[in-house]
CSV table of C-alpha atoms in Angstrom, one decimal:
chain,number,residue,atom,x,y,z
V,1,MET,CA,120.1,189.1,121.7
V,2,THR,CA,118.5,192.1,120.0
V,3,ALA,CA,120.1,195.4,121.0
V,4,PRO,CA,117.8,197.5,123.2
V,5,ASN,CA,116.3,200.8,122.1
V,6,ILE,CA,118.5,203.3,123.9
V,7,ILE,CA,117.3,206.5,122.2
V,8,HIS,CA,114.2,207.9,123.9
V,9,ASP,CA,114.5,211.7,123.2
V,10,GLU,CA,111.7,212.4,120.6
V,11,VAL,CA,113.8,215.0,118.8
V,12,LEU,CA,116.7,212.7,118.5
V,13,VAL,CA,114.5,209.8,117.5
V,14,GLY,CA,113.1,212.0,114.7
V,15,LEU,CA,116.5,213.0,113.5
V,16,VAL,CA,117.6,209.3,113.4
V,17,GLY,CA,114.5,208.4,111.5
V,18,GLU,CA,115.3,211.0,108.9
V,19,VAL,CA,118.8,209.7,108.5
V,20,VAL,CA,117.6,206.1,108.2
V,21,ARG,CA,115.1,207.1,105.4
V,22,LYS,CA,117.8,209.1,103.7
V,23,VAL,CA,120.2,206.2,103.7
V,24,GLU,CA,117.5,204.0,102.2
V,25,GLN,CA,116.9,206.6,99.4
V,26,ASP,CA,120.6,206.8,98.7
V,27,LEU,CA,121.1,203.1,98.5
V,28,THR,CA,118.0,202.3,96.4
V,29,SER,CA,117.9,205.2,93.9
V,30,GLY,CA,121.5,205.1,92.6
V,31,THR,CA,122.9,203.0,89.8
V,32,LEU,CA,124.5,199.7,90.8
V,33,SER,CA,128.1,200.0,92.1
V,34,GLU,CA,130.8,198.3,90.0
V,35,GLN,CA,132.0,196.7,93.3
V,36,PRO,CA,130.0,193.7,94.5
V,37,GLY,CA,131.8,193.2,97.8
V,38,LEU,CA,130.6,193.5,101.4
V,39,TYR,CA,132.6,196.4,102.9
V,40,SER,CA,132.8,198.7,99.8
V,41,GLY,CA,130.2,197.5,97.4
V,42,GLU,CA,126.6,196.3,96.8
V,43,ALA,CA,126.7,193.5,99.3
V,44,GLY,CA,126.9,196.1,102.1
V,45,SER,CA,123.9,197.9,100.6
V,46,VAL,CA,122.0,194.7,100.6
V,47,LEU,CA,122.8,194.1,104.3
V,48,TYR,CA,121.4,197.5,105.2
V,49,LEU,CA,118.3,197.1,103.1
V,50,LEU,CA,117.8,193.5,104.5
V,51,CYS,CA,117.9,194.8,108.1
V,52,LEU,CA,115.7,197.7,107.3
V,53,TYR,CA,113.2,195.4,105.5
V,54,LEU,CA,113.1,193.0,108.5
V,55,SER,CA,112.6,196.0,110.9
V,56,VAL,CA,109.9,197.9,109.0
V,57,HIS,CA,108.4,195.1,106.9
V,58,ASP,CA,108.2,197.3,103.8
V,59,ASP,CA,107.7,195.0,100.8
V,60,ALA,CA,108.8,197.7,98.4
V,61,LEU,CA,112.4,197.0,99.5
V,62,LEU,CA,112.3,193.4,98.3
V,63,PRO,CA,112.7,194.1,94.5
V,64,VAL,CA,115.6,196.3,95.1
V,65,ILE,CA,117.3,193.8,97.4
V,66,LYS,CA,116.8,191.0,94.8
V,67,GLN,CA,118.1,193.2,91.9
V,68,LYS,CA,121.2,193.9,93.8
V,69,LEU,CA,121.6,190.2,94.8
V,70,GLU,CA,121.3,189.3,91.1
V,71,PHE,CA,124.1,191.7,90.2
V,72,ILE,CA,126.3,190.3,93.0
V,73,THR,CA,125.7,186.6,92.1
V,74,ASN,CA,126.3,187.3,88.4
V,75,ARG,CA,129.7,188.7,89.3
V,76,VAL,CA,130.5,185.7,91.5
V,77,ASN,CA,129.4,183.3,88.7
V,78,ASP,CA,131.6,185.1,86.2
V,79,GLY,CA,134.5,184.6,88.5
V,80,ASP,CA,134.8,188.4,88.8
V,81,VAL,CA,135.4,188.7,92.6
V,82,GLY,CA,138.4,188.1,94.8
V,83,TRP,CA,138.5,186.0,97.9
V,84,SER,CA,138.6,188.3,100.9
V,85,PHE,CA,135.9,188.7,103.6
V,86,ALA,CA,136.0,192.4,103.2
V,87,ASN,CA,135.3,192.7,99.5
V,88,GLY,CA,135.4,189.2,98.0
V,89,LEU,CA,133.8,185.8,98.0
V,90,GLY,CA,134.1,185.4,101.8
V,91,GLY,CA,131.9,188.4,102.6
V,92,ILE,CA,129.5,187.9,99.7
V,93,LEU,CA,128.9,184.2,100.7
V,94,TRP,CA,128.2,185.4,104.3
V,95,LEU,CA,125.7,188.0,103.0
V,96,ILE,CA,123.9,185.6,100.7
V,97,ARG,CA,123.4,183.1,103.5
V,98,LYS,CA,122.0,185.8,105.7
V,99,CYS,CA,119.5,186.7,102.9
V,100,GLU,CA,118.5,183.0,102.6
V,101,LYS,CA,118.2,182.7,106.4
V,102,TYR,CA,115.6,185.5,106.5
V,103,GLY,CA,113.7,184.3,103.5
V,104,VAL,CA,114.8,186.9,100.9
V,105,CYS,CA,116.5,184.4,98.5
V,106,SER,CA,117.3,180.7,98.2
V,107,ILE,CA,120.5,179.0,97.2
V,108,ARG,CA,121.2,175.3,96.8
V,109,ASP,CA,123.2,173.6,99.6
V,110,GLU,CA,125.6,172.1,97.0
V,111,ASP,CA,126.4,175.6,95.7
V,112,ILE,CA,127.2,176.9,99.1
V,113,SER,CA,129.3,173.9,99.9
V,114,TYR,CA,131.2,174.3,96.6
V,115,TYR,CA,132.1,177.9,97.4
V,116,GLU,CA,132.9,177.0,101.1
V,117,GLN,CA,135.3,174.3,99.8
V,118,ALA,CA,137.0,176.9,97.6
V,119,LEU,CA,137.4,179.3,100.5
V,120,LEU,CA,139.0,176.5,102.6
V,121,GLU,CA,141.4,175.6,99.9
V,122,GLN,CA,142.3,179.2,99.2
V,123,GLY,CA,142.7,179.8,102.9
V,124,LYS,CA,145.4,177.0,103.1
V,125,GLU,CA,147.4,178.9,100.5
V,126,TYR,CA,147.0,182.2,102.3
V,127,LEU,CA,148.1,180.5,105.6
V,128,GLN,CA,151.3,179.2,103.9
V,129,ALA,CA,152.0,182.7,102.6
V,130,GLY,CA,151.5,184.1,106.2
V,131,ASN,CA,148.4,186.1,105.5
V,132,VAL,CA,146.0,185.4,108.3
V,133,ASP,CA,144.2,188.8,108.2
V,134,LEU,CA,140.5,188.7,109.1
V,135,LEU,CA,139.6,191.3,106.5
V,136,HIS,CA,141.8,190.2,103.6
V,137,GLY,CA,143.4,186.8,104.5
V,138,ALA,CA,142.8,183.3,105.6
V,139,PHE,CA,141.1,183.8,109.0
V,140,GLY,CA,138.4,185.9,107.2
V,141,PHE,CA,137.8,183.0,104.7
V,142,PHE,CA,137.4,180.6,107.6
V,143,TRP,CA,135.2,183.0,109.5
V,144,SER,CA,132.8,183.0,106.6
V,145,VAL,CA,132.6,179.2,106.6
V,146,LEU,CA,132.2,179.1,110.4
V,147,CYS,CA,129.2,181.5,110.2
V,148,ARG,CA,127.0,179.1,108.2
V,149,GLU,CA,124.2,177.6,110.2
V,150,ARG,CA,124.2,173.8,109.7
V,151,LYS,CA,120.7,172.6,109.1
V,152,ASN,CA,121.5,168.9,109.4
V,153,GLY,CA,124.1,168.8,112.1
V,154,ARG,CA,127.7,168.0,111.5
V,155,SER,CA,128.7,168.1,107.8
V,156,GLN,CA,131.8,167.1,105.8
V,157,ILE,CA,132.8,170.8,105.6
V,158,VAL,CA,132.7,171.1,109.4
V,159,ALA,CA,134.9,168.0,109.7
V,160,GLU,CA,137.4,169.4,107.2
V,161,THR,CA,137.3,172.7,109.0
V,162,GLU,CA,138.2,171.0,112.3
V,163,ILE,CA,141.2,169.3,110.7
V,164,LEU,CA,142.3,172.5,109.1
V,165,LEU,CA,142.0,174.4,112.4
V,166,LYS,CA,143.9,171.7,114.4
V,167,ASP,CA,146.7,171.1,111.9
V,168,HIS,CA,147.2,174.5,110.4
V,169,VAL,CA,145.5,177.4,112.2
V,170,PHE,CA,146.2,176.6,115.8
V,171,PRO,CA,150.0,176.2,115.2
V,172,VAL,CA,150.0,179.7,113.7
V,173,ILE,CA,148.3,181.2,116.7
V,174,GLU,CA,150.6,179.2,119.1
V,175,ASN,CA,153.5,180.8,117.3
V,176,LYS,CA,152.0,184.3,117.7
V,177,ILE,CA,151.4,183.7,121.4
V,178,SER,CA,155.1,182.7,121.9
V,179,SER,CA,156.5,185.4,119.7
V,180,ALA,CA,158.1,188.6,121.1
V,181,ALA,CA,156.4,192.0,120.6
V,182,GLY,CA,158.6,193.0,117.6
V,183,GLN,CA,157.7,189.8,115.8
V,184,VAL,CA,154.0,190.3,116.1
V,185,GLU,CA,153.4,193.8,114.9
V,186,ASP,CA,149.6,194.3,115.1
V,187,LEU,CA,147.3,194.3,118.1
V,188,SER,CA,144.2,195.3,116.3
V,189,LEU,CA,140.8,193.7,115.8
V,190,ALA,CA,140.9,194.2,112.0
V,191,HIS,CA,144.4,192.9,111.3
V,192,GLY,CA,146.0,191.6,114.5
V,193,LEU,CA,145.9,189.7,117.8
V,194,THR,CA,142.5,191.0,118.9
V,195,GLY,CA,141.0,189.7,115.7
V,196,ASN,CA,142.8,186.4,116.3
V,197,LEU,CA,141.2,186.2,119.8
V,198,LEU,CA,137.7,186.9,118.4
V,199,PHE,CA,138.3,184.2,115.7
V,200,LEU,CA,139.1,181.7,118.5
V,201,CYS,CA,136.0,182.7,120.4
V,202,LYS,CA,133.9,182.1,117.3
V,203,ILE,CA,135.4,178.6,117.0
V,204,ALA,CA,134.8,177.9,120.7
V,205,GLY,CA,131.2,179.2,120.5
V,206,LEU,CA,130.5,176.5,117.9
V,207,HIS,CA,131.9,173.8,120.2
V,208,LEU,CA,134.7,172.9,117.8
V,209,LEU,CA,137.8,171.6,119.5
V,210,LYS,CA,136.5,173.3,122.6
V,211,GLN,CA,139.3,172.2,125.0
V,212,GLU,CA,142.2,173.3,122.8
V,213,THR,CA,140.4,176.4,121.7
V,214,SER,CA,139.7,177.5,125.3
V,215,ARG,CA,143.4,177.0,126.2
V,216,LEU,CA,144.5,179.2,123.3
V,217,ILE,CA,141.9,181.9,124.2
V,218,ALA,CA,143.2,182.1,127.7
V,219,LEU,CA,146.8,182.3,126.6
V,220,LEU,CA,146.1,184.9,123.9
V,221,ALA,CA,144.0,187.1,126.1
V,222,ARG,CA,146.8,187.1,128.7
V,223,LYS,CA,149.3,188.0,125.9
V,224,ILE,CA,147.2,191.0,124.8
V,225,LEU,CA,146.7,192.2,128.4
V,226,HIS,CA,150.5,192.1,128.8
V,227,PHE,CA,150.7,195.0,126.2
V,228,GLU,CA,148.7,197.4,128.4
V,229,PHE,CA,150.6,200.6,128.9
V,230,LYS,CA,152.3,200.9,132.3
V,231,SER,CA,152.1,204.7,132.3
V,232,GLU,CA,149.1,207.0,131.7
V,233,LYS,CA,148.2,207.7,128.0
V,234,PRO,CA,145.0,208.5,126.2
V,235,SER,CA,144.5,204.8,125.4
V,236,LEU,CA,145.2,201.8,127.6
V,237,PHE,CA,146.8,199.8,124.7
V,238,PRO,CA,148.8,200.6,121.6
V,239,GLY,CA,147.4,199.8,118.1
V,240,ARG,CA,150.6,198.3,116.7
V,241,LEU,CA,153.6,196.5,118.4
V,242,ASP,CA,156.5,197.4,116.1
V,243,GLN,CA,159.3,199.4,117.5
V,244,GLU,CA,158.0,202.7,116.0
V,245,HIS,CA,154.4,202.4,117.3
V,246,ARG,CA,154.4,200.3,120.5
V,247,ASP,CA,154.7,203.2,122.8
V,248,LEU,CA,152.1,205.3,121.0
V,249,PRO,CA,148.4,205.5,122.0
V,250,SER,CA,145.8,204.0,119.7
V,251,ARG,CA,142.8,205.7,118.2
V,252,LEU,CA,139.3,205.1,119.5
V,253,ALA,CA,137.8,202.9,116.8
V,254,TRP,CA,136.4,199.6,115.7
V,255,CYS,CA,139.4,198.6,113.6
V,256,TYR,CA,142.2,199.5,116.1
V,257,GLY,CA,142.4,200.2,119.8
V,258,ASP,CA,140.9,199.6,123.2
V,259,LEU,CA,137.2,199.0,122.2
V,260,GLY,CA,138.0,196.0,120.1
V,261,ILE,CA,140.1,194.6,123.0
V,262,ALA,CA,137.3,195.2,125.5
V,263,HIS,CA,134.8,193.4,123.2
V,264,ALA,CA,137.2,190.5,122.7
V,265,PHE,CA,137.8,190.2,126.5
V,266,LEU,CA,134.1,190.2,127.1
V,267,TRP,CA,133.5,187.4,124.6
V,268,ALA,CA,136.4,185.5,126.1
V,269,SER,CA,134.8,185.7,129.5
V,270,PHE,CA,131.7,184.1,128.2
V,271,VAL,CA,133.6,181.3,126.4
V,272,LEU,CA,135.9,180.6,129.4
V,273,ASN,CA,133.2,181.3,132.0
V,274,ASP,CA,135.8,183.5,133.7
V,275,ARG,CA,134.6,186.7,135.2
V,276,THR,CA,138.2,188.1,135.3
V,277,TRP,CA,138.0,188.9,131.6
V,278,ARG,CA,134.6,190.5,132.0
V,279,ASP,CA,136.0,192.8,134.7
V,280,HIS,CA,138.9,193.7,132.4
V,281,ALA,CA,136.5,194.4,129.6
V,282,ILE,CA,134.3,196.7,131.7
V,283,ARG,CA,137.4,198.5,133.0
V,284,ILE,CA,138.6,199.1,129.4
V,285,PHE,CA,135.2,200.2,128.2
V,286,LEU,CA,134.8,202.7,131.0
V,287,HIS,CA,138.2,204.2,130.3
V,288,ALA,CA,137.3,204.5,126.7
V,289,ALA,CA,134.0,206.1,127.5
V,290,GLN,CA,135.9,209.1,129.1
V,291,ARG,CA,137.7,209.9,125.8
V,292,ARG,CA,135.7,212.5,124.0
V,293,THR,CA,138.1,215.1,122.4
V,294,PRO,CA,139.8,214.7,119.0
V,295,GLU,CA,143.1,214.8,120.8
V,296,GLU,CA,142.1,211.9,123.1
V,297,THR,CA,140.4,209.8,120.4
V,298,GLY,CA,142.0,210.6,117.0
V,299,ILE,CA,138.6,210.5,115.5
V,300,SER,CA,137.9,212.6,112.4
V,301,ALA,CA,135.5,210.4,110.4
V,302,THR,CA,131.9,209.3,110.8
V,303,GLY,CA,131.7,205.8,109.4
V,304,PHE,CA,132.0,202.4,111.0
V,305,CYS,CA,135.7,201.5,110.5
V,306,HIS,CA,137.5,204.3,112.2
V,307,GLY,CA,134.8,206.8,112.8
V,308,ARG,CA,132.1,207.9,115.3
V,309,MET,CA,129.5,205.3,114.3
V,310,GLY,CA,131.8,202.3,114.9
V,311,VAL,CA,132.7,203.7,118.3
V,312,ALA,CA,129.0,204.2,119.1
V,313,TYR,CA,128.1,200.7,118.1
V,314,LEU,CA,130.9,199.1,120.2
V,315,PHE,CA,129.6,201.1,123.2
V,316,LEU,CA,126.1,199.8,122.3
V,317,LYS,CA,127.4,196.2,122.3
V,318,GLY,CA,129.1,196.8,125.6
V,319,TYR,CA,126.0,198.3,127.2
V,320,GLN,CA,123.9,195.5,125.7
V,321,GLU,CA,126.1,192.8,127.3
V,322,THR,CA,126.9,194.5,130.7
V,323,GLY,CA,124.0,196.9,131.3
V,324,ASN,CA,126.5,199.5,132.5
V,325,PRO,CA,124.8,203.0,132.1
V,326,GLU,CA,128.1,204.8,131.3
V,327,LEU,CA,128.4,202.8,128.1
V,328,GLN,CA,124.8,203.8,127.2
V,329,LYS,CA,125.8,207.4,127.7
V,330,ALA,CA,128.9,207.0,125.6
V,331,CYS,CA,126.9,205.4,122.8
V,332,LEU,CA,124.4,208.3,122.8
V,333,PHE,CA,127.2,210.9,122.8
V,334,TRP,CA,128.9,209.4,119.7
V,335,ILE,CA,125.5,209.0,117.9
V,336,GLN,CA,124.8,212.7,118.5
V,337,GLN,CA,128.3,213.6,117.3
V,338,SER,CA,127.7,211.5,114.2
V,339,LEU,CA,124.4,213.1,113.3
V,340,GLU,CA,126.0,216.5,113.3
V,341,MET,CA,128.5,215.3,110.7
V,342,LEU,CA,126.3,213.2,108.4
V,343,LYS,CA,125.8,215.8,105.7
V,344,GLN,CA,129.5,215.6,104.9
V,345,THR,CA,129.3,211.9,104.3
V,346,LYS,CA,129.1,211.0,100.6
V,347,ASP,CA,130.4,207.4,100.8
V,348,LEU,CA,127.6,204.8,100.7
V,349,SER,CA,129.6,201.8,101.8
V,350,LEU,CA,129.2,199.5,104.8
V,351,LEU,CA,132.7,200.1,106.1
V,352,GLU,CA,133.1,203.8,105.9
V,353,GLY,CA,129.8,205.2,104.6
V,354,LYS,CA,126.1,205.4,105.0
V,355,ALA,CA,125.2,201.7,105.0
V,356,GLY,CA,127.3,201.2,108.2
V,357,ILE,CA,126.0,204.4,109.7
V,358,GLY,CA,122.4,203.4,109.0
V,359,LEU,CA,122.8,199.9,110.5
V,360,THR,CA,124.2,201.4,113.7
V,361,LEU,CA,121.2,203.7,114.0
V,362,LEU,CA,118.8,200.9,113.3
V,363,ALA,CA,120.4,198.8,116.1
V,364,ALA,CA,120.2,201.7,118.5
V,365,THR,CA,116.6,202.7,117.8
V,366,GLY,CA,114.7,199.4,117.5
V,367,PRO,CA,114.7,195.7,116.8
V,368,VAL,CA,117.2,194.6,114.2
V,369,ILE,CA,118.4,191.1,113.4
V,370,PRO,CA,120.9,190.1,116.1
V,371,ASP,CA,123.6,188.5,113.9
V,372,TRP,CA,124.1,191.3,111.4
V,373,ASP,CA,127.3,192.4,113.1
V,374,GLU,CA,129.0,189.0,112.4
V,375,CYS,CA,130.3,190.9,109.4
V,376,PHE,CA,132.3,193.0,111.8
V,377,PHE,CA,133.4,190.0,113.8
V,378,LEU,CA,131.3,191.1,116.8
V,379,SER,CA,128.9,188.2,117.3
């Protein structure tokens, strides 16, 4: 589904248009970053420029996109990248496949399969070491592989992925579900249980091991809900579960906190066909929509990760999926707050800088490819 245009005020539309054009200028006029990765490097720039190109159909963007892609692929071919989804092969491979899907580049299936196989093998090693992080660990590698659209039905990679999930990934999640709070220290989308829930929803959405995956989704969602505060605090959930932080409210953000949990519960409701989780999601979204002050939100940045634009986009997703007007109002509030702070933003990256800011504004003001936010584990 394409996010609806929620900004109708002509002055605000004009300001957003100026920002979108300024981001384009910043990402096209500078020298190539030394970092090829998705969250902090040139792959993030390419994602923004790809979405802008597909929105405005400006052919002048194509040479810039292709130049940046050449730089990225040369770094990959030289073996000069790590493995992570955030800034390594996982995210780069995801980005290249998106460019191929929308006709900006071509890559041989055998090359994609080679790198997917490498990600699966590396993921097994990360699993054994206990690193299942979405951004920097095994689940992020597997997310990249799962995001590939299979042109010819079931492939060998899909079969191998199913075996890996059943024999190695699901036991890890089962162990997290049965562990006490002190043994599972992170509740977040970026690094913890909420991210694990989104990962399971992705698997179920692809109809892989659907019965077992659905069982784990229901159990994990209930475990996350168990950690809701019993007394009134600015947030409904903590961000971390270790002894030092489990009684502390979480910030309002994409990476940590209530908004990621709300989104994960909403996705779980679709997968399980259980409106209970949708009701929980809306309740959490509406509570978060009332948090506006720095003391209530902990927000001091503008970018996507832990800033105003990530918050705005999660409210946009919530509004898109539920139609609740309070979430639309919250999205507009955080966009307006962001526009006032943009002059202070020098970072160009997807995660914390102008590329992520620009993508959020594109999504709020007009048609944009519906699956770009896979890179933030949101679709």
